Structure formats: C-alpha cells, structure tokens
Amino acid sequence: MTYQGGNYDIVVVGAGHAGCEAALAAARMGFNTLLLTINLDSVAMMPCNPSIGGTGKGHLVREIDALGGEMGKNIDATMIQSKMLNTAKGPAVHSLRAQADKKNYQFRMKEVIENQPNLLLKQQEATEILIEKGKITGVKVLTGAIYACRAAIICSGTYLKGRIIIGDVSYDGGPNGLFPAMYLSQSLKENGIELQRFKTGTPARVDAKSLDFDKMVIQNGDEKIIPFSFETEEINIDQVPCYLTYTNEKTHQIINQNIDRSPLYNGEVTGIGPRYCPSIETKVMRFNDKDRHQIFIEPEGLNTNEIYVQGMSSSLPEDVQIDLYRTVPGMEHAEFMRSAYAIEYDCIHPTRLKASLELKDIDGLFFAGQINGTSGYEEAAAQGLIAGINAVKGLKNEEPVILDRSQAYIGVLIDDIITKGIDEPYRMMTSRCEYRLLLRQDNADLRLTPIGYQAGLINEERYKRFLDKKVTVEKEIERLLSFTIKPSAENNEKMIELGSTPIKKSLSLFEILKRPEMTYDLLAVFDDQRPALNWSEKEQVEVQIKYEGYIKKQLAQVEQYKKLEHRSIPNDLDYTKISGLRLEAAEKLNAIKPLSMGQASRISGVSPADMSVLMIYLEQQKRRNQRAGD
Amino acid sequence: MKEQLLNEDTIAAVATGLGGAGIGIIRVSGDQAIALVEPLFKNPKGKTLTKAASHQLLYGQMVDPQTNMDIDEVLLSKMVKPHSYTAEDVVEINCHGGIVPMQKILGLLLSAGVRMAEPGEFTKRAFLNGRLDLTQAEAVMDIINAKTEEGLKYSVSQLEGKLSDHLEEIDQELLAILSHMEANIEYPEFDIEEVTNSEIKTSVVTAVKKIDQVLEGSEAGKIYREGITTAILGEPNVGKSSLLNTLLMENKAIVTDIPGTTRDIIEEYINVKGIPFKIIDTAGIRETDNEVERIGVEKSRNLLDKANLVIFMRDISKPLSQREEELMTLLKNKNTIYIANKTDLKETEKMPDPWIPMSLLTEAGIDLLKQKMVDMVYAGTVNQDADYLVTNSRHINQLNKCKEHLHAALETMASGMPVELISIDVMNAVESLREITGKAVGMDIINQIFKNFCIGK
C-alpha cells in the first residue's frame, strides 16, 4: 500500500554530512524541505575517524562556512582538540583539523536541523525515486509513503546495498552497525543511472581503560585554537590529547601469516578502495621494507571510552585483528568494542552530473557526497551545500552557483569528479589545486562570503563584517606601501635588533615586510600610525604582502583560465557528428558534455588537435546560424 | 594548451622547407609579430619593420640582439591585419642561408616570446578570423588532423632512443622531488622524512645539468644532424666505402659523434655547397664492402624507407647481377642518383642516362655527383623535412623554459620562501618538459606519492 505523505519543495535523502548541509541550505533559502534518514540516531554521524579537517579538507570546511554552511560552526561547538597543520610551511598549505566529540557533534547538528524553520527531519528509508517526463516528482519510502517534491537530493553515503566484510564474515549492512539501504539502487538503475561499486574501511574501536598510554607518545592540541567558522570569536576548552604508537615486527608477522584470510587479498572484496586509506595489511604488504607504521590513538568523545585506532583499518578476520592490535605498544591488553570492517557500496558515475550536481538528464534530481564516489565528511558536506543551494536555484529558475577552479577547493572537487570521472574514492588534496596559493584557508571568507550572501545564507551583519575586514586589509596594505623609513642609524639599529639586516635606501614597510624574517607585528617599532587590526586582518595583510609576487603570477594564470571557462559550448552538441574529431575524443566529449572550452580541455583523451577541430566546428556553426539569421 | 585555445598570442612556424632554391620562409603571426621581429632585424639604410609599408619587401640582416652578430641575409615581408593569410599581423622572413640560420632565427623568435605554432594553426586562425570561407571548415579540420599526425611521426622518431631516455631521466628526477614535497605537504604528521632545501637543490641542479647536456647535444650536433637523409646502396665491393670516404674527406670537421642520435645505424654528415646531407648506415656500407656480405632485402627496404635520397652504385666492369636488378626495382619510386663506378677498369664512351660515370681512383665524377645532389635539392625533388627543424626548435625551446622554471625554483628557495612555492616552480618545470612528450602531468604526482610513501589513515 502506498499513501500520499505530503508535498515538499525539496526532499533530501540521507542525513549524513552531505544531507545535513543540503537540507539546511534549502530550508534557509526559504524552501519547504524534508530530510529523510534511515535512522534518526545517525544524523551527522562520523562512522570513521573522529576528526574534521586536515590538509585540503580544512580548506573545504572554511569554504563551507564562508558560503553559509553549518559544518564549521558545528565542529567549533563540539571539538575536544584542535591543531593547525603545516605551520612550518607557508600559508597556502596551513590546514585546520579538530578532534570532535562524535556524539556531541551529532546532537548539535540534529538540534540545529530540528529547529530550522521550513525543515522536517524524518526517519524513513527512501526506496524509489519517482520520475515523470524526465523530471523528479517524488520520493517513495519503505513504509509506502510518497513524498511529492519538485527537487530531490540523494545523499545516501555508503548505505546503498552496503555490505560489511570482516575477514571471512560478510553480511548486508550499513556503516556503524546500521541497516543498509537495499532498495534505492534498483530504482536508480531503472531510471538509467548506472552504478559502480566502491569500498572503504575503518579500524577497530578499543576500550580506553584497556590501553596503557604511558607507552605511547602524547600528542597535544595547539595552545591557541583557531576556529573553523569565521563567525566563531574564540574557543576556550580543555583539550584532550591524542597518542602516537607504532606497529612492529610482530604485527607484521601476524599479517604475513594470515594474509590469505584477508578478503582484500583472496579476492573476496572486489570494490575499489581508496589509496588514501590503505588497510594495515595493504601497508605491510606493499611497503615490506618499513619496519614500523604509525598508529594514532584518538578519543571518540568525552563521554565514551571508545578509542579510534587510526592506521589500523583492516578487513582481516576478527581474531586476527585482536592478535595484531595487541602487538602494538600500549595496546597489549586492548579490548575491542567495535571491530574493524570494510564496507562495499553502490555509487554513481559523477560524470553524469552537471557542475550544479544535478543529473544531466533528470530535472531536479541532485546527488551529493559519497554516492558521487568521494570519500570524507568534508568532501560530502561541501557537495551537499552546493546541491542544496542549486536545488533551490533550479526551483527559482535562477542560474546555479558554480564555483570554478580558481575560486575554491569546492570548485576543484566538483570539476574534477564531473569532468575527469573517478575510479577510486576521491579525497581532496591540496596538490589537486593548480591555484593553491590563491585558495588559502585564511582567505576563504574573502573569496566566498559574497557568494554565500547572494544565495541568502549569510546574514547582513556578517556580510557587513566581511566588508569591513576587506576594506581594513586593503587600506592597511595601501598605507604600508606609502609608509617609508629612511636608512638612518636609528632605524638600522632597530633592523638589526629585529634579526634583520640594515637597509641601504629608503624603503616602504611593504617592502621590508617581504623579508622572510619580518612579520607585521615586528614592524610595529617603526610604525606609530598603525591602526588596531585583529589577528585575522593582520594575517591577511602579512600573507598578501609576503607572497605578492607569487600571488600575482597565479592571478595572471587565472586570467587565462577564466577566458577559456567563459568560452561556452552548447550542451546539445552531438560530437560524433563532427567529422574531424577522433572517435575516442568524440565519445568522451559526448559523455561529459563540457560547458566550456576550458572544461573540454581537461577531459582525458581529448588532445590539442581535437580542441582545434572543435573550435573550427563551433565557428562554422556560429557562422551558419548568423547566416540563417540574416 | 591554454594559449593555443585562446588564439591571442603570436605564433611562428617554418612555412616552407628548405626546398626549392634553398630558401626557407618563417612565418610569424599575431598582435606582437611586428614588435617581436623588429629587434632581430637590421636594414643597411636604417629602415625599420614598424615603419615599413604593408605588403612590401624589406631587405636586411637578421641579427642576434645579444651578440649583435649577423645571422642571415633575409627579405622580410610585413602584412598588416586584416590583409594577411591569418587576418592578423604577419611577418614572413625569407631566409637564404639554409637550415642552420633558419633554426637560429626560429630559436631567437621563441626566446623573444613567440610560441611555436601547433600543426595547422595558421590555417585554423585564418578560418577563425573569417579569412577562409565557411565551406572550407572541413578542409581545415583535415589539415589539422593530417599535420598533427605528420608532426607526431617526426617528434616520435626524434624522441626515439637516447634523447627520450634523457628526457625521461629528467622527468623522473623532478617528479620524485616534487612528489616528496607534496607528500610532506599532504601528510605532515606521517613518518616521511621532511625534504630539505639542499635535497631539492641537488635534484634541481642535477636536472638543470642534464638539460644542459641535451641542449649541448642539440645545438652542436642536432642542427647538422637534420640533413637530407641519404643512403648509399649497392652490391659488395662496388666502391661504396671509397665513395663515402671521398665524400667525408673534406668534411672531417662536421663528422660528429654525439650520443643520443645514433644507434645501430651509424650516421655521418657531409656538407655539399652549404646543404647538409646525412648518410645513413655508414657502418653497413663499410662492412658489406669489406667482407663479402650482402645486405638483406629487408634491410635495404628499411634503409630506403628512411632515406630522402638514394645513391645507387654499381661496378661497371661487371655484368648487372640479379641482386642489382632487384634493388633497382625497389628504387623506382625513390629519388635516386645512379653511379657507374670503376670507369678506370672499363672505358666507356658514353653512359646511358641517368648514370654518372665515376672513378674513385681519379676522383672523376665526384663533382658531377655533388652537383647532382645539390640540383635535386634545389629543384625541390628532394625536400628537407621542415618538421624536423620545427620539432627540434620546439624541443630546445621547451627545455630552455624548463630550465628557467628550475632557476626560478632555486631563487624561490634562496629567498627563504616555503616549500609550496618552490613546488609551484618545479611543477611548472615538469609541465614545460611534458610539452615535449605530450604526456599530461595529471594524476602522476598523486600516484607517485602513494607509490613511494606509505601514508594514509
């Protein structure tokens, strides 16, 4: 039996990190939104590591925040330790990472969602998408209810036909002991959406009271916590430490002896796993010259004994897992609370998506998160936010929000997956970004706040603060440019005191700040007209001046890049009809239907000669049309 | 490939090979064409290209602005847009001095900021700028495809062997250091040795040295190496090796032996009236002439495929052998000079056309042979492949660019900049290098990180 469950503008399937952002964005933009989850206790669940951020990922969180998403605020409110990574390197690769209190993280996000006007959260398993004339019309759930909608966003994570593998034991299951979603895959396939099978895994959780932390190296957080959200003023918490320990010969011996019992090696698991999260057996087998591997011990929260053992994910049988964990110093008596497992799941081919994350051939149907083949909470949340915004934009008949590769990590992420396709779970990395120096985590607000504001996700007050910061920074840079000091004996004495070398001619403070040993704060001794700047304004001034030359170089590259992105290609082109195009190129172009010359040139298998042929063809069409119009 | 999609920069290419009359034309097209050629040109009366009228010839010298040395006597024609083939500003440089100055001029243009045109790019621009009719679109596409294929053939044949090995070595060196830097950036907390500035420096300097080696090879030898490929064929003991020695005698100075170009087929170079010829299989010629050993039909075919010009030689004192008859059928479609040697043994009144009578003992017939070789080039029968010149200049240019980026990396390092900025320079260097092989960098760095380092949660 089916029944009408109600009418919504937007239905979001799945309340993980993608679904939460998607639903919140849609509701905050004023659209009536329904958020479905297979289990109300799994909202914003972190089934793998208990941390948010890290290299590349920290950038994503800051960008989500600048656009008006929730992840940054949520982790700021629930973190138990924080660290800025890569501080020994330059500002472009500084990355924030915080340990979360997992349960607290979930509770806070659930509370935010529950109290969001226009948004209803329901425990229901979506089983079918309802399509009429190439348009989404509703979502059906296991109990028979049909929720009519004008747009739907599928954020099904790793639940689709989820299969859990622990050594020789395997069963249908979702992450963290939850039920899998066994029906939706079929409905997607029936609507022409091809699926592929990916795999990921997670280590065991062990009981803190069974560990001996004295045998491990303590890892504390930073003294001063820098928040993720540009709205969070400061964070004052008692931080909880993590620990570091190592595997050893004995660990490796056990793995070698039992490798034939690993489904990764005996052919049981066929899904493609991420190289970014190799299992311990993969590490030992592939790098057998390494005599030890790092193990990071991370608490899962303040009110639990559960400890996440980073570096020990495995799909070996449970008995082997226990043996090998117990070889590690400090874990000799480790008691398992949850076993390590591998999970296989269905995901789509993201090349079927537009940059808005809408499916190319079904109107109003969006996809975000691990269903698109990505891995990671942050990658999921970033896509969720964009899908949420664009579902609304679609309903309002407005242009979608599409961030390009020179604007945001989010832009790189989406462009990569929809243009290049993926054959393993996709993780954000700073080296994927060609304009890394411009896309810093420190300037995410400057890059993206206006876009969040225009979408209606950033309020007036915050927008005004953003404008103030922007002006303050610009003015201060101007001022430093015109503020010169003379090579007087007094000034040069100060220079030496500051650990620098004397100046030979009059120099602006701008020039002096470019010296590697100089900081904005140090220059105060020369500067009696200095305005009061807060730390993030100072940071901007300093970074923008110190790396000015390199930033300019990248900006020049971006200009070229933008020109090509703006050369649009009609999306109804049948490339196989272009006679001069090689078959391989024509097929690839037909599958992806790039929107611009820039995007087309990034498709693998499309050569410069193909691009030239395409240009000639487009010019030919243009002239034909002009002639027809005359 | 961004520049070539934007059609905004200034491009150059050899418009004709060193064929008829030994004149080659380099065509430069784009907004900066006039401005960029100007500083390389000197007119005896002080006329400048900028002031010259459109569609008039301007006589003068091309000069190297660095050394102020004359390179070649040229005629320039300036065509102001839209009245040119591409409808852009075009300068055509008619060079007289053969392949070496042409290569030099192309090199100067490239280092002045001109980009080497992609195959068919002039025609493409002509079409995009409305110079060619709508109906010609298909033909333009064909030209692009045909030229690309042709270009590929040459660049691949040039990349065979040691040169490609050298490029691969440089690529690996840079990729290794780059992926190490990136692994440190992506996984700051993992057990990977932090790459030190001195390690980066060592790798960068090593790469620069290797590039210099390749460049030296290319400048000293490669230019001469792109002569007209010539094979000397004939039965054993007809005098092939004596002919070779005679031809080589005057050319000792340019017989080079630069590693990287010769493999089992040994090549030697002769210069006949300013035109370089590359004689292939000189080892084979000597061997088969010394020992009584015949070269197989397959090998002959192989040589013929490679050669632009064939010198076929027989011993006139002996009757025509069956083998010789076979060889002569193979030669039907080739540009061949036929030599009847050992006229000292058999006095022959008149040799039937096209045979050139020769006696290597008295050196009779040598001058006639040389004249014939040169005539065939000037008549355009035998053409120097312009593509060789082009690929070679392109490679040199890319290698120089790669070097520039590596020097920038050293500067970045010296000015105390962090690793992710050094990485940008090294990345640019790899990309310049990769433009030679056409292999995209794409996922290579990330693949390398996960191949070389054990990281990930």
CSV table of N, CA and C in Angstrom, one decimal, chain A residues 36-116:
chain,number,residue,atom,x,y,z
A,36,LEU,N,15.2,13.0,5.0
A,36,LEU,CA,14.9,11.6,5.4
A,36,LEU,C,16.2,10.9,5.8
A,37,THR,N,16.1,10.1,6.9
A,37,THR,CA,17.3,9.4,7.3
A,37,THR,C,16.8,8.0,7.7
A,38,ILE,N,17.7,7.0,7.5
A,38,ILE,CA,17.3,5.6,7.8
A,38,ILE,C,17.2,5.4,9.3
A,39,ASN,N,17.9,6.3,10.0
A,39,ASN,CA,17.8,6.2,11.5
A,39,ASN,C,18.1,7.6,12.1
A,40,LEU,N,17.2,8.0,12.9
A,40,LEU,CA,17.3,9.4,13.5
A,40,LEU,C,18.5,9.5,14.4
A,41,ASP,N,19.0,8.4,14.9
A,41,ASP,CA,20.2,8.5,15.7
A,41,ASP,C,21.5,8.6,14.9
A,42,SER,N,21.4,8.6,13.6
A,42,SER,CA,22.6,8.6,12.8
A,42,SER,C,22.8,9.9,12.0
A,43,VAL,N,22.1,10.9,12.5
A,43,VAL,CA,22.2,12.2,11.8
A,43,VAL,C,23.7,12.8,12.0
A,44,ALA,N,24.3,13.2,10.9
A,44,ALA,CA,25.7,13.7,11.0
A,44,ALA,C,26.6,12.8,11.7
A,45,MET,N,26.4,11.5,11.5
A,45,MET,CA,27.3,10.5,12.1
A,45,MET,C,28.7,10.5,11.5
A,46,MET,N,29.7,10.2,12.3
A,46,MET,CA,31.0,10.1,11.8
A,46,MET,C,31.5,8.7,12.0
A,47,PRO,N,31.2,7.8,11.0
A,47,PRO,CA,31.4,6.4,11.2
A,47,PRO,C,32.9,6.0,11.1
A,48,CYS,N,33.7,7.0,10.7
A,48,CYS,CA,35.2,6.6,10.6
A,48,CYS,C,35.9,7.5,11.6
A,49,ASN,N,36.9,8.3,11.2
A,49,ASN,CA,37.7,9.0,12.2
A,49,ASN,C,37.0,10.1,12.9
A,50,PRO,N,37.4,10.3,14.2
A,50,PRO,CA,36.6,11.4,14.9
A,50,PRO,C,37.2,12.7,14.8
A,51,SER,N,37.5,13.1,13.5
A,51,SER,CA,38.0,14.5,13.3
A,51,SER,C,37.5,15.1,12.1
A,52,ILE,N,37.5,16.4,12.1
A,52,ILE,CA,37.0,17.2,11.0
A,52,ILE,C,38.2,18.1,10.5
A,53,GLY,N,38.4,18.2,9.2
A,53,GLY,CA,39.5,19.0,8.7
A,53,GLY,C,40.7,18.1,8.4
A,54,GLY,N,41.9,18.8,8.3
A,54,GLY,CA,43.1,18.1,7.9
A,54,GLY,C,43.5,18.8,6.6
A,55,THR,N,44.6,18.3,6.0
A,55,THR,CA,45.1,19.0,4.8
A,55,THR,C,44.1,19.0,3.7
A,56,GLY,N,43.9,20.1,3.0
A,56,GLY,CA,42.9,20.1,2.0
A,56,GLY,C,41.4,20.1,2.5
A,57,LYS,N,41.2,19.2,3.4
A,57,LYS,CA,39.8,19.1,4.0
A,57,LYS,C,39.5,20.3,4.9
A,58,GLY,N,40.5,20.8,5.6
A,58,GLY,CA,40.3,22.0,6.4
A,58,GLY,C,39.9,23.2,5.5
A,59,HIS,N,40.5,23.3,4.4
A,59,HIS,CA,40.1,24.3,3.4
A,59,HIS,C,38.6,24.2,3.1
A,60,LEU,N,38.2,23.0,2.8
A,60,LEU,CA,36.8,22.8,2.4
A,60,LEU,C,35.9,23.3,3.5
A,61,VAL,N,36.2,23.0,4.8
A,61,VAL,CA,35.3,23.4,5.9
A,61,VAL,C,35.2,24.9,6.0
A,62,ARG,N,36.3,25.5,5.8
A,62,ARG,CA,36.3,27.0,5.9
A,62,ARG,C,35.5,27.6,4.7
A,63,GLU,N,35.6,27.0,3.6
A,63,GLU,CA,34.8,27.4,2.4
A,63,GLU,C,33.3,27.2,2.6
A,64,ILE,N,33.0,26.0,3.2
A,64,ILE,CA,31.6,25.8,3.5
A,64,ILE,C,31.1,26.8,4.5
A,65,ASP,N,31.9,27.2,5.4
A,65,ASP,CA,31.5,28.2,6.4
A,65,ASP,C,31.3,29.6,5.7
A,66,ALA,N,32.2,29.9,4.8
A,66,ALA,CA,32.1,31.2,4.1
A,66,ALA,C,30.9,31.3,3.3
A,67,LEU,N,30.4,30.2,2.8
A,67,LEU,CA,29.2,30.1,2.0
A,67,LEU,C,27.9,30.0,2.8
A,68,GLY,N,28.1,29.9,4.1
A,68,GLY,CA,26.9,29.9,5.0
A,68,GLY,C,26.5,28.4,5.4
A,69,GLY,N,27.4,27.5,5.3
A,69,GLY,CA,27.1,26.1,5.7
A,69,GLY,C,27.3,26.0,7.2
A,70,GLU,N,27.0,24.7,7.7
A,70,GLU,CA,27.0,24.5,9.1
A,70,GLU,C,28.2,23.8,9.7
A,71,MET,N,28.9,23.1,8.9
A,71,MET,CA,30.0,22.2,9.4
A,71,MET,C,31.0,22.9,10.3
A,72,GLY,N,31.5,24.1,9.9
A,72,GLY,CA,32.4,24.8,10.6
A,72,GLY,C,31.9,25.2,12.0
A,73,LYS,N,30.7,25.7,12.1
A,73,LYS,CA,30.2,26.1,13.4
A,73,LYS,C,30.0,24.8,14.2
A,74,ASN,N,29.5,23.7,13.6
A,74,ASN,CA,29.3,22.5,14.4
A,74,ASN,C,30.5,21.9,15.0
A,75,ILE,N,31.6,21.9,14.3
A,75,ILE,CA,32.8,21.4,14.8
A,75,ILE,C,33.4,22.4,15.9
A,76,ASP,N,33.3,23.7,15.6
A,76,ASP,CA,33.7,24.7,16.6
A,76,ASP,C,33.1,24.4,18.0
A,77,ALA,N,31.8,24.1,17.9
A,77,ALA,CA,31.0,23.9,19.1
A,77,ALA,C,31.3,22.6,19.8
A,78,THR,N,31.8,21.6,19.1
A,78,THR,CA,31.9,20.3,19.7
A,78,THR,C,33.3,19.7,19.7
A,79,MET,N,34.3,20.5,19.4
A,79,MET,CA,35.7,20.0,19.3
A,79,MET,C,36.2,19.7,20.7
A,80,ILE,N,37.2,18.7,20.8
A,80,ILE,CA,37.8,18.5,22.0
A,80,ILE,C,39.4,18.7,21.9
A,81,GLN,N,39.8,18.9,20.6
A,81,GLN,CA,41.2,19.3,20.4
A,81,GLN,C,41.4,19.9,19.1
A,82,SER,N,42.3,20.8,18.9
A,82,SER,CA,42.5,21.4,17.6
A,82,SER,C,43.9,21.6,17.3
A,83,LYS,N,44.2,21.6,16.0
A,83,LYS,CA,45.6,21.7,15.6
A,83,LYS,C,45.6,22.4,14.2
A,84,MET,N,46.5,23.4,14.0
A,84,MET,CA,46.8,23.9,12.7
A,84,MET,C,47.9,23.1,12.1
A,85,LEU,N,47.7,22.4,11.1
A,85,LEU,CA,48.8,21.6,10.5
A,85,LEU,C,49.6,22.4,9.5
A,86,ASN,N,50.8,21.9,9.3
A,86,ASN,CA,51.7,22.5,8.3
A,86,ASN,C,52.2,23.9,8.6
A,87,THR,N,52.2,24.3,9.9
A,87,THR,CA,52.6,25.7,10.2
A,87,THR,C,54.1,25.9,9.9
A,88,ALA,N,54.8,24.8,9.7
A,88,ALA,CA,56.2,25.0,9.4
A,88,ALA,C,56.4,25.4,7.9
A,89,LYS,N,55.3,25.2,7.2
A,89,LYS,CA,55.3,25.5,5.7
A,89,LYS,C,54.5,26.9,5.5
A,90,GLY,N,54.3,27.2,4.3
A,90,GLY,CA,53.7,28.5,4.0
A,90,GLY,C,52.2,28.5,4.2
A,91,PRO,N,51.6,29.7,4.1
A,91,PRO,CA,50.2,29.9,4.5
A,91,PRO,C,49.2,29.1,3.5
A,92,ALA,N,49.6,28.9,2.3
A,92,ALA,CA,48.7,28.2,1.4
A,92,ALA,C,48.4,26.8,1.8
A,93,VAL,N,49.3,26.2,2.6
A,93,VAL,CA,49.0,24.8,2.9
A,93,VAL,C,48.7,24.6,4.4
A,94,HIS,N,48.6,25.7,5.1
A,94,HIS,CA,48.2,25.6,6.5
A,94,HIS,C,46.8,25.0,6.5
A,95,SER,N,46.5,24.0,7.4
A,95,SER,CA,45.2,23.3,7.4
A,95,SER,C,44.8,23.1,8.8
A,96,LEU,N,43.5,23.4,9.1
A,96,LEU,CA,43.0,23.2,10.4
A,96,LEU,C,42.5,21.8,10.5
A,97,ARG,N,42.6,21.2,11.7
A,97,ARG,CA,42.0,19.9,12.0
A,97,ARG,C,41.6,19.8,13.4
A,98,ALA,N,40.4,19.4,13.7
A,98,ALA,CA,40.0,19.3,15.1
A,98,ALA,C,39.4,17.9,15.4
A,99,GLN,N,39.7,17.4,16.6
A,99,GLN,CA,39.1,16.2,17.0
A,99,GLN,C,37.7,16.5,17.5
A,100,ALA,N,36.7,15.7,17.2
A,100,ALA,CA,35.3,16.0,17.5
A,100,ALA,C,34.9,15.1,18.7
A,101,ASP,N,34.0,15.6,19.5
A,101,ASP,CA,33.2,14.7,20.3
A,101,ASP,C,32.1,14.2,19.4
A,102,LYS,N,32.3,12.9,19.0
A,102,LYS,CA,31.4,12.4,17.9
A,102,LYS,C,29.9,12.6,18.2
A,103,LYS,N,29.5,12.1,19.4
A,103,LYS,CA,28.1,12.2,19.8
A,103,LYS,C,27.6,13.6,19.9
A,104,ASN,N,28.5,14.4,20.5
A,104,ASN,CA,28.1,15.8,20.7
A,104,ASN,C,27.9,16.5,19.3
A,105,TYR,N,28.8,16.1,18.4
A,105,TYR,CA,28.7,16.7,17.0
A,105,TYR,C,27.4,16.3,16.4
A,106,GLN,N,27.0,15.1,16.6
A,106,GLN,CA,25.7,14.6,16.0
A,106,GLN,C,24.5,15.4,16.7
A,107,PHE,N,24.6,15.4,18.0
A,107,PHE,CA,23.5,16.0,18.8
A,107,PHE,C,23.3,17.5,18.4
A,108,ARG,N,24.4,18.2,18.3
A,108,ARG,CA,24.3,19.6,18.0
A,108,ARG,C,23.7,19.8,16.6
A,109,MET,N,24.2,19.0,15.6
A,109,MET,CA,23.7,19.1,14.3
A,109,MET,C,22.2,18.8,14.2
A,110,LYS,N,21.8,17.7,14.9
A,110,LYS,CA,20.4,17.3,14.9
A,110,LYS,C,19.5,18.4,15.5
A,111,GLU,N,20.0,19.0,16.5
A,111,GLU,CA,19.3,20.1,17.2
A,111,GLU,C,19.1,21.3,16.2
A,112,VAL,N,20.2,21.6,15.5
A,112,VAL,CA,20.1,22.7,14.6
A,112,VAL,C,19.1,22.4,13.5
A,113,ILE,N,19.1,21.2,13.0
A,113,ILE,CA,18.2,20.8,12.0
A,113,ILE,C,16.7,20.8,12.5
A,114,GLU,N,16.6,20.3,13.6
A,114,GLU,CA,15.2,20.2,14.2
A,114,GLU,C,14.6,21.6,14.4
A,115,ASN,N,15.4,22.5,14.7
A,115,ASN,CA,14.9,23.8,15.0
A,115,ASN,C,15.0,24.8,13.8
A,116,GLN,N,15.3,24.2,12.7
A,116,GLN,CA,15.4,25.1,11.5
A,116,GLN,C,14.0,25.2,10.9
